[in-house]
Short mmCIF file of C-alpha atoms in Angstrom, two decimals:
data_model
loop_
_atom_site.label_atom_id
_atom_site.label_comp_id
_atom_site.label_asym_id
_atom_site.label_seq_id
_atom_site.Cartn_x
_atom_site.Cartn_y
_atom_site.Cartn_z
CA MET A 1 17.58 115.44 86.20
CA ILE A 2 19.08 118.79 85.16
CA THR A 3 21.29 118.58 88.24
CA ARG A 4 23.03 115.64 86.57
CA THR A 5 24.87 118.13 84.33
CA GLU A 6 26.51 119.64 87.41
CA ASN A 7 29.51 117.32 87.30
CA LEU A 8 29.77 117.06 83.52
CA PRO A 9 32.71 118.70 81.76
CA ASN A 10 32.33 121.66 79.45
CA GLY A 11 30.82 120.47 76.14
CA ALA A 12 29.14 117.34 77.50
CA SER A 13 25.39 117.00 77.01
CA LEU A 14 22.18 115.23 78.01
CA SER A 15 18.87 114.72 76.24
CA TRP A 16 16.76 117.88 76.09
CA PRO A 17 13.40 116.08 75.75
CA GLU A 18 14.18 114.12 78.91
CA ILE A 19 15.31 117.18 80.84
CA LEU A 20 12.24 119.15 79.73
CA GLU A 21 9.97 116.52 81.23
CA SER A 22 11.78 116.74 84.56
CA LEU A 23 12.02 120.54 84.95
CA PRO A 24 10.65 121.71 88.32
CA PHE A 25 7.77 123.88 87.09
CA ASN A 26 6.01 125.65 89.96
CA THR A 27 2.49 124.75 91.10
CA ASP A 28 1.09 126.87 88.24
CA GLY A 29 3.23 124.96 85.73
CA LEU A 30 5.52 127.94 85.19
CA LEU A 31 9.20 128.88 85.32
CA PRO A 32 10.55 132.44 85.43
CA ALA A 33 12.40 133.43 82.25
CA ILE A 34 14.90 136.29 82.11
CA ALA A 35 15.30 137.94 78.71
CA GLN A 36 18.76 139.38 78.01
CA GLN A 37 19.84 141.18 74.84
CA TYR A 38 22.39 138.75 73.43
CA ASP A 39 25.03 141.25 72.28
CA SER A 40 24.83 144.17 74.71
CA GLY A 41 24.09 142.05 77.78
CA GLU A 42 21.23 144.36 78.82
CA VAL A 43 18.67 142.57 81.00
CA LEU A 44 15.37 143.40 79.34
CA MET A 45 12.57 141.84 81.38
CA LEU A 46 11.39 138.84 83.35
CA ALA A 47 8.29 136.88 82.40
CA TRP A 48 6.98 133.34 82.82
CA MET A 49 6.92 130.28 80.57
CA ASN A 50 5.05 127.01 80.71
CA ARG A 51 5.94 123.90 78.78
CA ALA A 52 3.95 125.00 75.72
CA ALA A 53 5.61 128.43 75.67
CA ILE A 54 9.07 126.86 75.82
CA LEU A 55 8.28 124.47 72.96
CA GLU A 56 6.74 127.18 70.79
CA THR A 57 9.69 129.52 71.42
CA LEU A 58 12.18 126.85 70.39
CA SER A 59 10.25 125.80 67.32
CA THR A 60 9.47 129.28 65.97
CA GLY A 61 12.57 131.15 67.17
CA ARG A 62 10.31 133.92 68.47
CA VAL A 63 9.85 134.20 72.22
CA CYS A 64 6.45 133.19 73.57
CA TYR A 65 5.64 133.59 77.29
CA TRP A 66 2.68 132.64 79.44
CA SER A 67 0.69 135.68 80.52
CA ARG A 68 -0.36 135.17 84.13
CA SER A 69 -2.81 138.08 83.95
CA ARG A 70 -4.49 136.91 80.74
CA GLN A 71 -3.92 133.18 81.43
CA SER A 72 -2.90 132.57 77.85
CA LEU A 73 0.17 132.24 75.66
CA TRP A 74 1.73 135.65 75.07
CA ARG A 75 3.60 135.93 71.83
CA LYS A 76 5.86 138.89 72.62
CA GLY A 77 5.43 141.55 69.95
CA GLU A 78 2.13 140.10 68.71
CA THR A 79 0.41 143.48 69.05
CA SER A 80 3.41 145.86 69.44
CA GLY A 81 5.61 144.35 66.75
CA HIS A 82 8.43 144.30 69.30
CA HIS A 83 9.37 140.67 68.85
CA GLN A 84 12.16 138.86 70.62
CA TYR A 85 14.16 136.56 68.40
CA LEU A 86 15.68 133.72 70.35
CA LYS A 87 19.44 133.27 70.16
CA GLU A 88 19.77 130.68 72.93
CA LEU A 89 17.75 129.24 75.79
CA ARG A 90 19.73 128.45 78.93
CA ILE A 91 18.73 126.66 82.12
CA ASP A 92 20.17 127.22 85.58
CA CYS A 93 21.82 124.66 87.83
CA ASP A 94 18.64 123.51 89.53
CA GLY A 95 16.39 123.94 86.51
CA ASP A 96 13.97 126.41 88.04
CA THR A 97 14.93 129.48 86.01
CA LEU A 98 15.42 130.09 82.29
CA LEU A 99 17.71 132.66 80.66
CA LEU A 100 16.73 133.69 77.14
CA LEU A 101 19.41 135.31 75.03
CA VAL A 102 17.39 137.30 72.52
CA ASP A 103 17.59 139.90 69.80
CA GLN A 104 14.95 142.43 70.81
CA LEU A 105 13.21 144.36 68.05
CA GLY A 106 12.41 147.85 69.37
CA PRO A 107 11.82 148.42 73.09
CA ALA A 108 11.21 145.42 75.37
CA CYS A 109 9.11 147.46 77.81
CA HIS A 110 5.52 148.54 77.27
CA THR A 111 6.69 152.06 78.30
CA ARG A 112 8.89 152.07 75.16
CA ARG A 113 12.04 151.93 77.28
CA SER A 114 14.63 149.44 76.06
CA SER A 115 14.48 147.53 79.38
CA CYS A 116 11.78 147.16 82.02
CA PHE A 117 14.37 147.81 84.75
CA TYR A 118 14.44 151.60 84.57
CA ASN A 119 13.80 152.29 88.28
CA ALA A 120 16.94 152.53 90.44
CA VAL A 121 16.94 152.77 94.23
CA ARG A 122 19.35 155.52 95.22
CA SER A 123 19.36 156.37 98.95
CA ASP A 124 15.73 157.14 99.81
CA ARG A 125 14.54 157.75 96.24
CA VAL A 126 13.55 155.61 93.27
CA VAL A 127 15.07 157.33 90.26
CA VAL A 128 14.01 156.86 86.64
CA ILE A 129 17.23 156.10 84.76
CA SER A 130 16.11 155.85 81.14
CA ALA A 131 13.72 157.48 78.71
CA PRO A 132 11.31 155.94 76.23
CA LEU A 133 12.75 155.29 72.78
CA PRO A 134 11.48 157.62 70.04
CA PRO A 135 8.56 156.19 68.04
CA MET B 1 2.65 152.92 93.07
CA ILE B 2 5.83 151.98 91.18
CA THR B 3 3.82 152.30 87.96
CA ARG B 4 3.63 156.04 88.67
CA THR B 5 7.24 156.34 87.49
CA GLU B 6 6.17 155.13 84.04
CA ASN B 7 5.45 158.61 82.73
CA LEU B 8 8.20 160.42 84.61
CA PRO B 9 11.16 161.81 82.67
CA ASN B 10 14.66 160.45 83.00
CA GLY B 11 16.11 161.61 86.33
CA ALA B 12 12.80 162.18 88.13
CA SER B 13 12.19 160.28 91.36
CA LEU B 14 9.67 159.11 93.96
CA SER B 15 10.01 158.11 97.60
CA TRP B 16 11.65 154.69 98.03
CA PRO B 17 10.10 153.97 101.46
CA GLU B 18 6.64 154.58 100.00
CA ILE B 19 7.31 152.44 96.92
CA LEU B 20 8.74 149.62 99.05
CA GLU B 21 5.50 149.42 101.03
CA SER B 22 3.49 149.09 97.82
CA LEU B 23 5.59 146.52 95.94
CA PRO B 24 3.48 143.55 94.75
CA PHE B 25 5.16 140.77 96.74
CA ASN B 26 3.72 137.35 95.89
CA THR B 27 1.57 135.35 98.30
CA ASP B 28 4.75 134.15 100.04
CA GLY B 29 5.93 137.74 100.48
CA LEU B 30 8.65 137.34 97.86
CA LEU B 31 9.91 138.93 94.64
CA PRO B 32 12.30 137.28 92.18
CA ALA B 33 15.70 139.00 92.06
CA ILE B 34 18.10 138.65 89.13
CA ALA B 35 21.78 139.09 89.98
CA GLN B 36 23.92 140.53 87.18
CA GLN B 37 27.65 141.20 87.31
CA TYR B 38 27.76 144.98 87.05
CA ASP B 39 30.74 145.36 84.70
CA SER B 40 30.65 142.29 82.44
CA GLY B 41 26.86 142.09 82.22
CA GLU B 42 26.90 138.34 82.95
CA VAL B 43 23.62 137.14 84.43
CA LEU B 44 24.70 135.16 87.49
CA MET B 45 21.59 133.71 89.13
CA LEU B 46 18.01 134.25 90.16
CA ALA B 47 16.87 134.05 93.76
CA TRP B 48 14.09 135.49 95.92
CA MET B 49 13.88 138.41 98.32
CA ASN B 50 11.37 139.42 100.93
CA ARG B 51 11.08 142.85 102.48
CA ALA B 52 13.67 142.06 105.17
CA ALA B 53 16.19 140.76 102.60
CA ILE B 54 15.82 143.92 100.52
CA LEU B 55 16.33 146.17 103.55
CA GLU B 56 19.34 144.20 104.79
CA THR B 57 20.92 144.20 101.32
CA LEU B 58 20.56 147.95 101.01
CA SER B 59 21.84 148.68 104.50
CA THR B 60 24.85 146.34 104.43
CA GLY B 61 25.74 146.53 100.73
CA ARG B 62 26.01 142.73 100.69
CA VAL B 63 23.25 140.80 98.97
CA CYS B 64 20.89 138.86 101.22
CA TYR B 65 18.17 136.65 99.73
CA TRP B 66 15.33 134.63 101.22
CA SER B 67 15.98 130.89 100.97
CA ARG B 68 12.70 129.18 100.07
CA SER B 69 14.15 125.75 100.90
CA ARG B 70 15.50 126.76 104.31
CA GLN B 71 12.79 129.39 104.97
CA SER B 72 15.34 131.82 106.31
CA LEU B 73 17.43 134.80 105.26
CA TRP B 74 20.30 133.68 103.07
CA ARG B 75 23.33 135.90 103.23
CA LYS B 76 25.02 134.98 99.96
CA GLY B 77 28.59 133.93 100.66
CA GLU B 78 27.96 133.34 104.37
CA THR B 79 29.44 129.85 104.17
CA SER B 80 31.25 129.92 100.78
CA GLY B 81 32.80 133.36 101.11
CA HIS B 82 31.42 134.15 97.65
CA HIS B 83 29.71 137.40 98.59
CA GLN B 84 27.83 139.65 96.25
CA TYR B 85 28.50 143.34 96.78
CA LEU B 86 25.57 145.46 95.71
CA LYS B 87 26.22 148.16 93.14
CA GLU B 88 22.58 149.07 92.44
CA LEU B 89 19.10 147.68 93.03
CA ARG B 90 16.65 148.22 90.19
CA ILE B 91 12.91 147.59 89.97
CA ASP B 92 10.96 146.75 86.85
CA CYS B 93 8.00 148.65 85.40
CA ASP B 94 5.34 146.80 87.37
CA GLY B 95 7.43 146.28 90.49
CA ASP B 96 7.29 142.51 90.56
CA THR B 97 10.95 141.79 89.72
CA LEU B 98 14.24 143.13 91.06
CA LEU B 99 17.54 143.43 89.19
CA LEU B 100 20.64 143.49 91.37
CA LEU B 101 23.80 144.86 89.83
CA VAL B 102 26.51 143.23 91.89
CA ASP B 103 30.21 142.63 92.15
CA GLN B 104 30.48 138.88 92.65
CA LEU B 105 33.40 137.56 94.67
CA GLY B 106 34.38 134.16 93.23
CA PRO B 107 31.82 131.97 91.49
CA ALA B 108 28.10 132.74 91.93
CA CYS B 109 27.07 129.11 91.44
CA HIS B 110 27.42 126.34 94.03
CA THR B 111 29.05 124.27 91.24
CA ARG B 112 31.89 126.87 91.21
CA ARG B 113 30.84 128.06 87.77
CA SER B 114 30.77 131.85 87.43
CA SER B 115 27.05 131.78 86.53
CA CYS B 116 24.25 129.32 87.33
CA PHE B 117 23.13 129.44 83.68
CA TYR B 118 25.62 126.96 82.25
CA ASN B 119 23.11 124.64 80.51
CA ALA B 120 22.27 125.59 76.91
CA VAL B 121 19.55 123.96 74.83
CA ARG B 122 21.00 123.19 71.39
CA SER B 123 18.72 121.16 69.11
CA ASP B 124 17.79 118.06 71.11
CA ARG B 125 20.61 118.28 73.65
CA VAL B 126 21.33 120.29 76.79
CA VAL B 127 24.99 121.23 76.55
CA VAL B 128 27.23 122.29 79.44
CA ILE B 129 28.84 125.54 78.29
CA SER B 130 31.18 126.43 81.12
CA ALA B 131 33.55 124.78 83.58
CA PRO B 132 33.98 125.29 87.32
CA LEU B 133 36.49 127.97 88.28
CA PRO B 134 39.75 126.65 89.76
CA PRO B 135 39.79 126.59 93.60
#
C-alpha cells in the first residue's frame, strides 16, 4: 500500500494506520531503521524495529528498537542515558526500510563514538576515523 | 574481528582483507548498506550487498548491490544511468551494516525523487514530502 504514494504530489497523504498494517515486515516481523541526527545529517546507527517498537517510538517520542540478540524491546538509552528523541519517522518507497530523524543525547555508539560508522575502508586497511567522546 | 577496532585510537588500522573475511553476513550472505550523499548528507536509500558486490564496488568505484528480488548483482544505474560513485565505504562497530558515502548521479529513487525516503509519518497520516526531479 505504501507504493500508492509513489504517484502522489508533494504534500498529499494516506492513512498511517492503514499503511502500518501493510508494511512488508521481514519473516521475523522486523524492518531495518536508520537513525540520522536531524540537524547535522550524521548517520548514527542501524537497528531493527517491529510493529510494537514503531508504535512505542511514535507515542513516547523516544526511539525504541527491537533487540535481535536479546529478543526484546530495546529502549535506546535505557541503561546508558543516551536517548534518541524522535524528530520524524520516514518510510522508503517500497516500505521495507525506516529512516528515523533523531536528536541523539550523547554518543549513539556503545563505544562512546558519536556514530557507529567509525571504520573506513581505505585501500587495504580499515581505518578508525573517530574517537570516543569524553565522559 | 571488526570489533577489535573498538579500542583502537583514531587513525589506527587493521587489515581490510582479513576483516572482510570475518564480516557477519546474514544467512543469505548479505549486509544492509545505507547510501548517503557525501556532501549534502542526504540519506538516499538502503540496499543489500554480498561479498562480490562489496569487492566490485571497491574495485570499480561505482556502487554495486545484490538484488534480492532478481537474485543477481545490481549495478546501480545500469539501466537508468543514475550511477552512484563511491566516495568511502564505512563499517559499523559490529560489522553488520555498511555506510556508503556516494556521489549520486540524478535521482537515487526509481520514482525520480532524490531519496527513497519521501514518506513522512505525521500524526495519523503518511505525507509525501518531496517531488520527482524533472527529466
